[in-house]
Structure formats: structure tokens, C-alpha cells
PDB file of C-alpha atoms in Angstrom:
ATOM      1  CA  UNK F   1      57.918  33.220 -13.893  1.00 51.00           C
ATOM      2  CA  UNK F   2      58.094  30.843 -16.826  1.00 53.00           C
ATOM      3  CA  UNK F   3      59.223  32.317 -20.110  1.00 53.00           C
ATOM      4  CA  UNK F   4      56.408  32.884 -22.565  1.00 54.00           C
ATOM      5  CA  UNK F   5      56.738  31.034 -25.834  1.00 53.00           C
ATOM      6  CA  UNK F   6      56.811  33.396 -28.781  1.00 51.00           C
ATOM      7  CA  UNK F   7      54.256  32.715 -31.525  1.00 53.00           C
ATOM      8  CA  UNK F   8      55.703  31.166 -34.619  1.00 53.00           C
ATOM      9  CA  UNK F   9      55.819  33.610 -37.478  1.00 52.00           C
ATOM     10  CA  UNK F  10      55.210  32.034 -40.874  1.00 53.00           C
ATOM     11  CA  UNK F  11      55.942  35.288 -42.660  1.00 52.00           C
ATOM     12  CA  UNK F  12      59.622  35.394 -41.865  1.00 55.00           C
ATOM     13  CA  UNK F  13      62.070  36.319 -44.585  1.00 58.00           C
ATOM     14  CA  UNK F  14      63.030  33.330 -46.647  1.00 58.00           C
ATOM     15  CA  UNK F  15      65.941  32.990 -49.011  1.00 59.00           C
ATOM     16  CA  UNK F  16      64.953  33.552 -52.609  1.00 56.00           C
ATOM     17  CA  UNK F  17      64.937  30.379 -54.652  1.00 58.00           C
ATOM     18  CA  UNK F  18      67.598  30.269 -57.367  1.00 52.00           C
ATOM     19  CA  UNK F  19      66.156  28.616 -60.432  1.00 52.00           C
ATOM     20  CA  UNK F  20      69.227  28.658 -62.633  1.00 50.00           C
ATOM     21  CA  UNK F  21      72.658  28.256 -61.137  1.00 51.00           C
ATOM     22  CA  UNK F  22      74.399  29.542 -64.262  1.00 52.00           C
ATOM     23  CA  UNK F  23      73.574  33.162 -63.482  1.00 53.00           C
ATOM     24  CA  UNK F  24      71.733  33.053 -60.158  1.00 53.00           C
ATOM     25  CA  UNK F  25      68.757  34.912 -61.599  1.00 55.00           C
ATOM     26  CA  UNK F  26      65.111  33.912 -61.514  1.00 52.00           C
ATOM     27  CA  UNK F  27      64.564  35.826 -64.757  1.00 53.00           C
ATOM     28  CA  UNK F  28      66.965  33.678 -66.764  1.00 54.00           C
ATOM     29  CA  UNK F  29      65.297  32.442 -69.961  1.00 54.00           C
ATOM     30  CA  UNK F  30      67.660  29.511 -70.421  1.00 57.00           C
ATOM     31  CA  UNK F  31      66.009  26.277 -71.447  1.00 53.00           C
ATOM     32  CA  UNK F  32      65.888  24.210 -68.248  1.00 49.00           C
ATOM     33  CA  UNK F  33      65.932  20.933 -70.188  1.00 44.00           C
ATOM     34  CA  UNK F  34      69.250  21.847 -71.792  1.00 50.00           C
ATOM     35  CA  UNK F  35      70.722  22.739 -68.420  1.00 49.00           C
ATOM     36  CA  UNK F  36      69.579  19.467 -66.822  1.00 49.00           C
ATOM     37  CA  UNK F  37      70.946  17.429 -69.733  1.00 45.00           C
ATOM     38  CA  UNK F  38      74.235  19.284 -69.559  1.00 48.00           C
ATOM     39  CA  UNK F  39      74.443  18.851 -65.797  1.00 48.00           C
ATOM     40  CA  UNK F  40      73.822  15.113 -66.077  1.00 45.00           C
ATOM     41  CA  UNK F  41      76.388  14.649 -68.834  1.00 44.00           C
ATOM     42  CA  UNK F  42      79.206  16.742 -67.403  1.00 42.00           C
ATOM     43  CA  UNK F  43      78.359  16.768 -63.669  1.00 46.00           C
ATOM     44  CA  UNK F  44      77.638  20.493 -63.786  1.00 50.00           C
ATOM     45  CA  UNK F  45      81.231  21.406 -64.648  1.00 61.00           C
ATOM     46  CA  UNK F  46      80.728  22.196 -68.335  1.00 71.00           C
ATOM     47  CA  UNK F  47      83.340  24.499 -69.802  1.00 79.00           C
ATOM     48  CA  UNK F  48      82.909  26.359 -73.066  1.00 81.00           C
ATOM     49  CA  UNK F  49      84.868  24.593 -75.769  1.00 76.00           C
ATOM     50  CA  UNK F  50      85.636  21.592 -73.568  1.00 77.00           C
ATOM     51  CA  UNK F  51      86.119  18.021 -74.761  1.00 72.00           C
ATOM     52  CA  UNK F  52      84.125  16.188 -72.085  1.00 67.00           C
ATOM     53  CA  UNK F  53      80.936  15.386 -74.014  1.00 63.00           C
ATOM     54  CA  UNK F  54      82.475  14.231 -77.298  1.00 67.00           C
ATOM     55  CA  UNK F  55      81.329  10.843 -78.621  1.00 62.00           C
ATOM     56  CA  UNK F  56      84.024   8.260 -78.144  1.00 66.00           C
ATOM     57  CA  UNK F  57      84.768   5.617 -80.762  1.00 67.00           C
ATOM     58  CA  UNK F  58      85.978   2.230 -79.534  1.00 70.00           C
ATOM     59  CA  UNK F  59      89.538   1.434 -80.546  1.00 71.00           C
ATOM     60  CA  UNK F  60      90.080  -1.527 -82.838  1.00 72.00           C
ATOM     61  CA  UNK F  61      92.722  -3.834 -81.326  1.00 71.00           C
ATOM     62  CA  UNK F  62      93.596  -5.131 -84.812  1.00 74.00           C
ATOM     63  CA  UNK F  63      95.151  -1.743 -85.578  1.00 76.00           C
ATOM     64  CA  UNK F  64      97.796  -2.216 -82.882  1.00 77.00           C
ATOM     65  CA  UNK F  65      98.450  -5.973 -82.973  1.00 77.00           C
ATOM     66  CA  UNK F  66      97.967  -9.131 -85.024  1.00 76.00           C
ATOM     67  CA  UNK F  67      94.857 -10.047 -83.054  1.00 75.00           C
ATOM     68  CA  UNK F  68      91.559  -9.834 -84.888  1.00 75.00           C
ATOM     69  CA  UNK F  69      88.144  -9.577 -83.310  1.00 73.00           C
ATOM     70  CA  UNK F  70      85.872 -12.375 -84.534  1.00 76.00           C
ATOM     71  CA  UNK F  71      82.227 -13.112 -83.890  1.00 78.00           C
ATOM     72  CA  UNK F  72      81.204 -16.094 -81.842  1.00 79.00           C
ATOM     73  CA  UNK F  73      80.048 -19.068 -83.915  1.00 78.00           C
ATOM     74  CA  UNK F  74      76.616 -20.547 -83.304  1.00 81.00           C
ATOM     75  CA  UNK F  75      75.320 -24.080 -84.127  1.00 81.00           C
ATOM     76  CA  UNK F  76      73.034 -22.652 -86.818  1.00 79.00           C
ATOM     77  CA  UNK F  77      75.789 -21.210 -88.986  1.00 74.00           C
ATOM     78  CA  UNK F  78      76.104 -24.017 -91.546  1.00 73.00           C
ATOM     79  CA  UNK F  79      75.425 -24.314 -95.252  1.00 73.00           C
ATOM     80  CA  UNK F  80      71.922 -25.273 -96.307  1.00 77.00           C
ATOM     81  CA  UNK F  81      70.679 -26.785 -99.508  1.00 77.00           C
ATOM     82  CA  UNK F  82      70.504 -24.267-102.334  1.00 72.00           C
ATOM     83  CA  UNK F  83      72.521 -21.606-100.569  1.00 73.00           C
ATOM     84  CA  UNK F  84      75.987 -22.399-101.915  1.00 69.00           C
ATOM     85  CA  UNK F  85      77.713 -20.724-104.841  1.00 70.00           C
ATOM     86  CA  UNK F  86      78.852 -23.952-106.518  1.00 68.00           C
ATOM     87  CA  UNK F  87      82.447 -22.792-106.730  1.00 68.00           C
ATOM     88  CA  UNK F  88      81.544 -19.595-108.608  1.00 68.00           C
ATOM     89  CA  UNK F  89      81.253 -15.946-107.601  1.00 66.00           C
ATOM     90  CA  UNK F  90      77.684 -15.674-108.856  1.00 63.00           C
ATOM     91  CA  UNK F  91      75.108 -16.026-106.138  1.00 58.00           C
ATOM     92  CA  UNK F  92      71.817 -17.669-107.180  1.00 55.00           C
ATOM     93  CA  UNK F  93      68.684 -15.568-106.900  1.00 58.00           C
ATOM     94  CA  UNK F  94      66.410 -16.535-104.049  1.00 54.00           C
ATOM     95  CA  UNK F  95      63.110 -18.006-105.110  1.00 50.00           C
ATOM     96  CA  UNK F  96      61.156 -16.520-102.262  1.00 51.00           C
ATOM     97  CA  UNK F  97      61.469 -12.745-101.896  1.00 47.00           C
ATOM     98  CA  UNK F  98      60.393 -12.911 -98.255  1.00 49.00           C
ATOM     99  CA  UNK F  99      63.564 -14.738 -97.302  1.00 47.00           C
ATOM    100  CA  UNK F 100      65.742 -11.897 -98.492  1.00 50.00           C
ATOM    101  CA  UNK F 101      67.366 -10.211 -95.552  1.00 52.00           C
ATOM    102  CA  UNK F 102      67.352  -6.437 -95.762  1.00 55.00           C
ATOM    103  CA  UNK F 103      70.248  -5.000 -93.829  1.00 56.00           C
ATOM    104  CA  UNK F 104      69.506  -1.820 -91.924  1.00 56.00           C
ATOM    105  CA  UNK F 105      71.696   1.192 -92.640  1.00 58.00           C
ATOM    106  CA  UNK F 106      74.414   1.472 -90.077  1.00 55.00           C
ATOM    107  CA  UNK F 107      74.583   4.596 -88.014  1.00 51.00           C
ATOM    108  CA  UNK F 108      77.919   6.117 -88.835  1.00 51.00           C
ATOM    109  CA  UNK F 109      79.751   7.775 -86.016  1.00 50.00           C
ATOM    110  CA  UNK F 110      81.664  10.936 -86.749  1.00 52.00           C
ATOM    111  CA  UNK F 111      85.248   9.826 -87.298  1.00 55.00           C
ATOM    112  CA  UNK F 112      86.671  13.333 -87.268  1.00 69.00           C
ATOM    113  CA  UNK F 113      86.204  14.720 -83.781  1.00 77.00           C
ATOM    114  CA  UNK F 114      87.760  18.034 -84.800  1.00 78.00           C
ATOM    115  CA  UNK F 115      84.457  19.009 -86.453  1.00 80.00           C
ATOM    116  CA  UNK F 116      82.246  17.919 -83.538  1.00 78.00           C
ATOM    117  CA  UNK F 117      80.540  20.646 -81.535  1.00 80.00           C
ATOM    118  CA  UNK F 118      81.894  21.384 -78.078  1.00 82.00           C
ATOM    119  CA  UNK F 119      79.874  22.315 -74.975  1.00 79.00           C
ATOM    120  CA  UNK F 120      78.576  25.867 -74.878  1.00 81.00           C
ATOM    121  CA  UNK F 121      77.096  26.443 -71.395  1.00 82.00           C
ATOM    122  CA  UNK F 122      75.071  29.614 -70.783  1.00 83.00           C
ATOM    123  CA  UNK F 123      77.537  31.029 -68.261  1.00 83.00           C
ATOM    124  CA  UNK F 124      78.836  34.029 -70.180  1.00 85.00           C
ATOM    125  CA  UNK F 125      79.829  37.207 -68.424  1.00 87.00           C
ATOM    126  CA  UNK F 126      77.429  39.123 -70.662  1.00 88.00           C
ATOM    127  CA  UNK F 127      74.441  37.120 -69.423  1.00 88.00           C
ATOM    128  CA  UNK F 128      75.450  37.534 -65.791  1.00 87.00           C
ATOM    129  CA  UNK F 129      75.944  41.301 -66.054  1.00 87.00           C
ATOM    130  CA  UNK F 130      72.810  41.820 -68.137  1.00 86.00           C
ATOM    131  CA  UNK F 131      70.555  40.019 -65.670  1.00 84.00           C
ATOM    132  CA  UNK F 132      72.004  42.001 -62.783  1.00 84.00           C
ATOM    133  CA  UNK F 133      71.115  45.200 -64.635  1.00 83.00           C
ATOM    134  CA  UNK F 134      74.723  46.359 -64.941  1.00 84.00           C
ATOM    135  CA  UNK F 135      74.690  46.854 -68.730  1.00 85.00           C
ATOM    136  CA  UNK F 136      73.270  50.140 -70.068  1.00 87.00           C
ATOM    137  CA  UNK F 137      71.405  48.489 -72.953  1.00 86.00           C
ATOM    138  CA  UNK F 138      67.860  47.494 -73.738  1.00 83.00           C
ATOM    139  CA  UNK F 139      65.988  46.373 -76.834  1.00 82.00           C
ATOM    140  CA  UNK F 140      64.170  49.021 -78.820  1.00 80.00           C
ATOM    141  CA  UNK F 141      61.160  47.239 -80.334  1.00 77.00           C
ATOM    142  CA  UNK F 142      60.389  49.482 -83.245  1.00 72.00           C
ATOM    143  CA  UNK F 143      60.525  49.580 -87.014  1.00 70.00           C
ATOM    144  CA  UNK F 144      61.237  46.573 -89.168  1.00 73.00           C
ATOM    145  CA  UNK F 145      64.066  45.164 -87.049  1.00 75.00           C
ATOM    146  CA  UNK F 146      65.014  45.455 -83.419  1.00 76.00           C
ATOM    147  CA  UNK F 147      67.658  47.881 -82.318  1.00 82.00           C
ATOM    148  CA  UNK F 148      69.607  48.589 -79.151  1.00 83.00           C
ATOM    149  CA  UNK F 149      68.658  51.578 -77.037  1.00 84.00           C
ATOM    150  CA  UNK F 150      71.727  52.726 -75.113  1.00 85.00           C
ATOM    151  CA  UNK F 151      70.943  54.350 -71.792  1.00 86.00           C
ATOM    152  CA  UNK F 152      74.179  56.378 -71.862  1.00 86.00           C
ATOM    153  CA  UNK F 153      76.374  57.802 -74.589  1.00 85.00           C
ATOM    154  CA  UNK F 154      78.688  55.145 -76.035  1.00 83.00           C
ATOM    155  CA  UNK F 155      81.613  57.559 -76.019  1.00 85.00           C
ATOM    156  CA  UNK F 156      81.343  57.819 -72.230  1.00 86.00           C
ATOM    157  CA  UNK F 157      81.618  54.047 -71.666  1.00 85.00           C
ATOM    158  CA  UNK F 158      84.714  52.374 -70.282  1.00 85.00           C
ATOM    159  CA  UNK F 159      85.672  50.147 -73.202  1.00 85.00           C
ATOM    160  CA  UNK F 160      88.195  48.221 -71.074  1.00 87.00           C
ATOM    161  CA  UNK F 161      85.283  47.026 -68.949  1.00 88.00           C
ATOM    162  CA  UNK F 162      82.327  46.725 -71.323  1.00 87.00           C
ATOM    163  CA  UNK F 163      83.819  45.640 -74.663  1.00 88.00           C
ATOM    164  CA  UNK F 164      85.258  42.280 -73.398  1.00 90.00           C
ATOM    165  CA  UNK F 165      81.899  41.548 -71.762  1.00 90.00           C
ATOM    166  CA  UNK F 166      80.048  42.079 -75.036  1.00 89.00           C
ATOM    167  CA  UNK F 167      82.618  39.960 -76.903  1.00 90.00           C
ATOM    168  CA  UNK F 168      82.100  37.163 -74.371  1.00 89.00           C
ATOM    169  CA  UNK F 169      78.407  37.210 -75.265  1.00 88.00           C
ATOM    170  CA  UNK F 170      79.099  36.394 -78.918  1.00 89.00           C
ATOM    171  CA  UNK F 171      78.857  32.668 -78.151  1.00 88.00           C
ATOM    172  CA  UNK F 172      75.293  33.104 -76.866  1.00 88.00           C
ATOM    173  CA  UNK F 173      72.670  31.356 -78.978  1.00 86.00           C
ATOM    174  CA  UNK F 174      69.545  32.307 -77.002  1.00 85.00           C
ATOM    175  CA  UNK F 175      67.610  35.511 -77.226  1.00 81.00           C
ATOM    176  CA  UNK F 176      67.789  38.306 -76.240  1.00 83.00           C
ATOM    177  CA  UNK F 177      71.415  37.752 -75.216  1.00 86.00           C
ATOM    178  CA  UNK F 178      72.680  36.814 -78.695  1.00 87.00           C
ATOM    179  CA  UNK F 179      71.162  39.888 -80.338  1.00 88.00           C
ATOM    180  CA  UNK F 180      72.203  42.328 -77.622  1.00 88.00           C
ATOM    181  CA  UNK F 181      75.794  41.087 -77.531  1.00 88.00           C
ATOM    182  CA  UNK F 182      76.281  41.082 -81.301  1.00 88.00           C
ATOM    183  CA  UNK F 183      74.641  44.433 -81.971  1.00 88.00           C
ATOM    184  CA  UNK F 184      76.354  45.970 -78.947  1.00 88.00           C
ATOM    185  CA  UNK F 185      79.757  44.958 -80.332  1.00 89.00           C
ATOM    186  CA  UNK F 186      78.979  46.584 -83.689  1.00 89.00           C
ATOM    187  CA  UNK F 187      77.772  49.789 -82.040  1.00 87.00           C
ATOM    188  CA  UNK F 188      80.847  50.093 -79.840  1.00 87.00           C
ATOM    189  CA  UNK F 189      83.257  49.422 -82.713  1.00 86.00           C
ATOM    190  CA  UNK F 190      81.570  52.032 -84.898  1.00 84.00           C
ATOM    191  CA  UNK F 191      81.793  54.688 -82.189  1.00 83.00           C
ATOM    192  CA  UNK F 192      85.559  55.151 -82.557  1.00 79.00           C
ATOM    193  CA  UNK F 193      88.596  52.970 -83.215  1.00 79.00           C
ATOM    194  CA  UNK F 194      90.765  54.971 -80.809  1.00 82.00           C
ATOM    195  CA  UNK F 195      88.997  53.390 -77.855  1.00 84.00           C
ATOM    196  CA  UNK F 196      88.924  49.898 -79.392  1.00 85.00           C
ATOM    197  CA  UNK F 197      92.649  49.619 -80.111  1.00 85.00           C
ATOM    198  CA  UNK F 198      93.880  49.526 -76.450  1.00 88.00           C
ATOM    199  CA  UNK F 199      91.358  46.767 -75.612  1.00 88.00           C
ATOM    200  CA  UNK F 200      92.549  44.259 -78.256  1.00 89.00           C
ATOM    201  CA  UNK F 201      94.490  42.028 -75.759  1.00 90.00           C
ATOM    202  CA  UNK F 202      91.370  41.648 -73.587  1.00 89.00           C
ATOM    203  CA  UNK F 203      89.288  40.479 -76.572  1.00 89.00           C
ATOM    204  CA  UNK F 204      91.412  37.462 -77.518  1.00 90.00           C
ATOM    205  CA  UNK F 205      90.161  35.061 -74.825  1.00 90.00           C
ATOM    206  CA  UNK F 206      86.438  35.690 -75.554  1.00 90.00           C
ATOM    207  CA  UNK F 207      87.101  35.268 -79.291  1.00 90.00           C
ATOM    208  CA  UNK F 208      89.036  32.045 -78.750  1.00 90.00           C
ATOM    209  CA  UNK F 209      86.364  30.658 -76.404  1.00 89.00           C
ATOM    210  CA  UNK F 210      83.612  31.356 -78.936  1.00 90.00           C
ATOM    211  CA  UNK F 211      85.552  29.716 -81.777  1.00 90.00           C
ATOM    212  CA  UNK F 212      86.374  26.663 -79.643  1.00 88.00           C
ATOM    213  CA  UNK F 213      82.678  25.811 -79.344  1.00 88.00           C
ATOM    214  CA  UNK F 214      82.867  24.760 -83.021  1.00 87.00           C
ATOM    215  CA  UNK F 215      79.225  25.701 -83.564  1.00 87.00           C
ATOM    216  CA  UNK F 216      78.656  26.911 -87.100  1.00 86.00           C
ATOM    217  CA  UNK F 217      76.344  29.790 -86.226  1.00 88.00           C
ATOM    218  CA  UNK F 218      78.710  31.012 -83.512  1.00 89.00           C
ATOM    219  CA  UNK F 219      81.787  30.801 -85.770  1.00 89.00           C
ATOM    220  CA  UNK F 220      79.986  32.680 -88.552  1.00 89.00           C
ATOM    221  CA  UNK F 221      79.006  35.404 -86.103  1.00 90.00           C
ATOM    222  CA  UNK F 222      82.558  35.763 -84.759  1.00 91.00           C
ATOM    223  CA  UNK F 223      84.079  35.866 -88.260  1.00 91.00           C
ATOM    224  CA  UNK F 224      81.795  38.700 -89.317  1.00 90.00           C
ATOM    225  CA  UNK F 225      82.732  40.610 -86.163  1.00 90.00           C
ATOM    226  CA  UNK F 226      86.447  40.060 -86.845  1.00 90.00           C
ATOM    227  CA  UNK F 227      86.087  41.442 -90.364  1.00 88.00           C
ATOM    228  CA  UNK F 228      84.479  44.602 -89.022  1.00 88.00           C
ATOM    229  CA  UNK F 229      87.065  44.802 -86.246  1.00 89.00           C
ATOM    230  CA  UNK F 230      90.107  44.913 -88.543  1.00 90.00           C
ATOM    231  CA  UNK F 231      88.581  47.580 -90.798  1.00 85.00           C
ATOM    232  CA  UNK F 232      87.010  49.837 -88.163  1.00 83.00           C
ATOM    233  CA  UNK F 233      90.154  52.025 -88.227  1.00 78.00           C
ATOM    234  CA  UNK F 234      90.390  52.355 -92.023  1.00 71.00           C
ATOM    235  CA  UNK F 235      89.405  56.008 -91.821  1.00 65.00           C
ATOM    236  CA  UNK F 236      91.523  58.770 -93.408  1.00 59.00           C
ATOM    237  CA  UNK F 237      93.416  59.243 -90.151  1.00 60.00           C
ATOM    238  CA  UNK F 238      93.675  55.474 -89.449  1.00 58.00           C
ATOM    239  CA  UNK F 239      96.811  53.425 -90.071  1.00 71.00           C
ATOM    240  CA  UNK F 240      95.513  49.828 -89.918  1.00 78.00           C
ATOM    241  CA  UNK F 241      96.711  49.571 -86.332  1.00 83.00           C
ATOM    242  CA  UNK F 242      94.019  47.139 -85.182  1.00 84.00           C
ATOM    243  CA  UNK F 243      94.920  44.630 -87.904  1.00 83.00           C
ATOM    244  CA  UNK F 244      98.577  44.845 -86.889  1.00 85.00           C
ATOM    245  CA  UNK F 245      97.682  44.464 -83.209  1.00 86.00           C
ATOM    246  CA  UNK F 246      95.951  41.140 -83.960  1.00 87.00           C
ATOM    247  CA  UNK F 247      99.024  39.567 -85.591  1.00 88.00           C
ATOM    248  CA  UNK F 248     100.643  38.377 -82.300  1.00 89.00           C
ATOM    249  CA  UNK F 249      97.389  36.581 -81.404  1.00 89.00           C
ATOM    250  CA  UNK F 250      97.002  34.526 -84.600  1.00 89.00           C
ATOM    251  CA  UNK F 251      98.047  31.407 -82.669  1.00 90.00           C
ATOM    252  CA  UNK F 252      94.861  31.679 -80.607  1.00 88.00           C
ATOM    253  CA  UNK F 253      92.476  32.551 -83.460  1.00 89.00           C
ATOM    254  CA  UNK F 254      93.608  30.786 -86.630  1.00 90.00           C
ATOM    255  CA  UNK F 255      93.806  27.067 -85.591  1.00 89.00           C
ATOM    256  CA  UNK F 256      90.010  26.746 -85.594  1.00 87.00           C
ATOM    257  CA  UNK F 257      89.840  28.512 -88.966  1.00 87.00           C
ATOM    258  CA  UNK F 258      92.349  26.021 -90.358  1.00 87.00           C
ATOM    259  CA  UNK F 259      90.028  23.153 -89.353  1.00 86.00           C
ATOM    260  CA  UNK F 260      86.915  24.524 -91.094  1.00 84.00           C
ATOM    261  CA  UNK F 261      88.550  26.230 -94.076  1.00 82.00           C
ATOM    262  CA  UNK F 262      87.335  23.443 -96.415  1.00 82.00           C
ATOM    263  CA  UNK F 263      83.737  23.474 -95.162  1.00 75.00           C
ATOM    264  CA  UNK F 264      82.214  24.578 -98.464  1.00 74.00           C
ATOM    265  CA  UNK F 265      78.709  23.619 -99.521  1.00 67.00           C
ATOM    266  CA  UNK F 266      78.959  21.684-102.798  1.00 67.00           C
ATOM    267  CA  UNK F 267      75.419  21.839-104.169  1.00 67.00           C
ATOM    268  CA  UNK F 268      76.284  20.968-107.772  1.00 66.00           C
ATOM    269  CA  UNK F 269      73.780  22.810-109.966  1.00 69.00           C
ATOM    270  CA  UNK F 270      71.638  23.729-106.958  1.00 67.00           C
ATOM    271  CA  UNK F 271      71.034  27.197-105.597  1.00 69.00           C
ATOM    272  CA  UNK F 272      72.528  28.247-102.287  1.00 69.00           C
ATOM    273  CA  UNK F 273      69.912  30.531-100.764  1.00 68.00           C
ATOM    274  CA  UNK F 274      72.220  31.277 -97.833  1.00 63.00           C
ATOM    275  CA  UNK F 275      74.649  33.336 -99.914  1.00 67.00           C
ATOM    276  CA  UNK F 276      72.812  36.540 -99.123  1.00 64.00           C
ATOM    277  CA  UNK F 277      73.330  35.947 -95.403  1.00 69.00           C
ATOM    278  CA  UNK F 278      76.978  34.908 -95.970  1.00 72.00           C
ATOM    279  CA  UNK F 279      76.719  31.663 -94.026  1.00 70.00           C
ATOM    280  CA  UNK F 280      79.081  29.553 -96.139  1.00 76.00           C
ATOM    281  CA  UNK F 281      81.766  28.803 -93.575  1.00 80.00           C
ATOM    282  CA  UNK F 282      84.629  28.073 -95.981  1.00 79.00           C
ATOM    283  CA  UNK F 283      84.168  31.243 -98.025  1.00 83.00           C
ATOM    284  CA  UNK F 284      83.739  33.347 -94.906  1.00 87.00           C
ATOM    285  CA  UNK F 285      87.004  32.016 -93.456  1.00 87.00           C
ATOM    286  CA  UNK F 286      88.862  32.835 -96.674  1.00 88.00           C
ATOM    287  CA  UNK F 287      87.435  36.360 -96.624  1.00 87.00           C
ATOM    288  CA  UNK F 288      88.522  36.817 -93.006  1.00 89.00           C
ATOM    289  CA  UNK F 289      92.073  35.628 -93.733  1.00 89.00           C
ATOM    290  CA  UNK F 290      92.270  38.039 -96.667  1.00 87.00           C
ATOM    291  CA  UNK F 291      91.169  40.863 -94.366  1.00 86.00           C
ATOM    292  CA  UNK F 292      93.872  39.843 -91.906  1.00 89.00           C
ATOM    293  CA  UNK F 293      96.562  39.876 -94.581  1.00 87.00           C
ATOM    294  CA  UNK F 294      95.536  43.165 -96.179  1.00 86.00           C
ATOM    295  CA  UNK F 295      95.216  45.060 -92.893  1.00 84.00           C
ATOM    296  CA  UNK F 296      97.812  43.178 -90.824  1.00 81.00           C
ATOM    297  CA  UNK F 297     100.983  44.697 -92.173  1.00 81.00           C
ATOM    298  CA  UNK F 298     104.067  43.062 -93.639  1.00 85.00           C
ATOM    299  CA  UNK F 299     104.243  40.265 -91.045  1.00 85.00           C
ATOM    300  CA  UNK F 300     100.655  39.106 -91.464  1.00 85.00           C
ATOM    301  CA  UNK F 301     101.057  36.723 -94.410  1.00 86.00           C
ATOM    302  CA  UNK F 302     103.949  34.686 -92.990  1.00 88.00           C
ATOM    303  CA  UNK F 303     102.059  34.191 -89.716  1.00 88.00           C
ATOM    304  CA  UNK F 304      98.861  33.205 -91.517  1.00 86.00           C
ATOM    305  CA  UNK F 305     100.780  30.801 -93.766  1.00 87.00           C
ATOM    306  CA  UNK F 306     102.389  29.161 -90.727  1.00 88.00           C
ATOM    307  CA  UNK F 307      99.009  28.362 -89.132  1.00 87.00           C
ATOM    308  CA  UNK F 308      96.917  27.895 -92.315  1.00 86.00           C
ATOM    309  CA  UNK F 309      99.237  26.200 -94.838  1.00 87.00           C
ATOM    310  CA  UNK F 310      96.647  26.124 -97.635  1.00 87.00           C
ATOM    311  CA  UNK F 311      96.222  29.887 -97.671  1.00 84.00           C
ATOM    312  CA  UNK F 312      97.543  31.795-100.689  1.00 84.00           C
ATOM    313  CA  UNK F 313      98.410  35.484-100.651  1.00 82.00           C
ATOM    314  CA  UNK F 314      96.095  37.974-102.310  1.00 77.00           C
ATOM    315  CA  UNK F 315      98.423  40.967-102.007  1.00 77.00           C
ATOM    316  CA  UNK F 316     100.165  41.862-105.255  1.00 72.00           C
ATOM    317  CA  UNK F 317     103.835  42.550-104.638  1.00 65.00           C
TER     318      UNK F 317
END
């Protein structure tokens, strides 16, 4: 008896389409245009703080040898009547204004690549865990500003697991990830310094990765978090232990601060309306270094001075 052919079922289970490969979630709110541009420029292997997408400036061979690059002469490059200087340095004014050649402003390439922004792909651990529903946080839309509604008591959280994840989300620039990560870090640090102190070694890599992006808004955010971090144990029973625990990791944190320490906004007699938000990068870096020295113990200044030579001590001896 011939085998009966089974009817084709069009309702079979199909694999869910992954829209964004950064997190594997169809609910990811990442801008797809940014992801496609980043994938085309770095072949999908973008790393936070990497140097792959920096603009390259062509090397001048005259700087390394006696050879000089000259332009190719054309048959039309000869002197015409009335165009010479007559042996003087004064050039005669052209009679016809239409013949005056107006040179276009040259587009200046950034010579100092240390200040150029590095790639910041949306592949943070915070985004991945948040979209899987593994983080006990949600936004509380109420009042004047948004707040975080914790689903569990903060004191019951495993800081060794959750605090590095929230610190990794500090380099997020898209909402709601940027707000949740930043506010979550502040809430966990204010809950008790005894649980923050043992996790300091796990926070260095996320802090260094965020600073290596060289994005001004990300660096400002990280500096404000660092200032709160070193003073979160300045309670009557505290002994500035967190500031002392950060001293061995200055080699990972301070090099980026040394690059941007002179990034002050010189407005002359203008008004800087960003002072209230404390967004002046140079002043914020100086404040952070002063916090490090005051709360870092007796070995803090010599380590700061080694990595930031222009820094001057503020502690009166």
C-alpha cells in the first residue's frame, strides 16, 4: 500500500527573527541606522573604546626625507599681462571684481587623535540583562522626574553580580538604558558602603571601558559617579576605605583624565549656562582628582602626580 503523503502544515513553529544582533532581542530600541553604519565601518566587530574608526591623516613624506611633494604643472600656468608684481611685494588691485578668486575654507582634520571619540557599540551587559528581564528594576513614571522602582529590596541584592552590570551600563547613551544604569548605580551606592567596598576590583574594567569611549557626556557621567563612589563611606563609622581601594587602579582610570584635563570652555565675558549641570570637563576632572587625593590616603597624591603631572596638591600639610 503506497504511503500517504502528509499535508503540508504552514503553521509550523518558525524561529523567531532577531532584529538586533547586539542583544538578540526584538524589543531593542537601538537606532538601526547607527548599527548598520557601525557594521559597515567595522565589519560588525566594533569594540568599545577601539581605534578602528578613527580618521587617518596622510603622512607627509617631506617630514621623513628631503623629497617634497609638488603639484603637476599645466600649460596654462604662465604670467599674463597685468598680473605681475613689478619686482615689488605689493600686488596690484584687480580692476574687475568678478575675476577675484575666492578660496573656499579648507576642512581641517583633527590633528590630535587623542581627543577623537571612539566606538561605543550598544553591546553592554546591562542592556543584555535588562532586555532578558533579569534586572529587578523598572521606571516609575511619576512626579516631576522619573525614578527607579526596585522590585526587591536593594539590601538583598548580590552586589558582586549586579553592581558591575550597572557600571557597565554607564556608557549607554540611549534611553531608557542610560537613565536606569546611572540611577541604579546611585541607589546601590547609597544603600550601604559595606557591600560596595568588596566589589571595587570588578568595577575597574567597566569604568575604564566607559572612559575609553572619549565621549564627553559619558566621561562627565562617569566622573560624577566616581565622586559619589569615593565619598559614599564618609559616614561616622567609615574610614575612607573605598578611596584607598581605588589607588592601585589609578593606572587604568587616570590616563584618560590626563588627556582631557585642559578641556575648559573659554567663553571670555560670556555666560556658561552649563555650570549648573556641571558639564565643564576640565573643572570636573580637577574636582575628581581632588576627591581622590583627599579620600585616597597618604599614597594617593604621589600616584596621581605620576599619571597627571600638572596636578597640584590641595591637602595642607
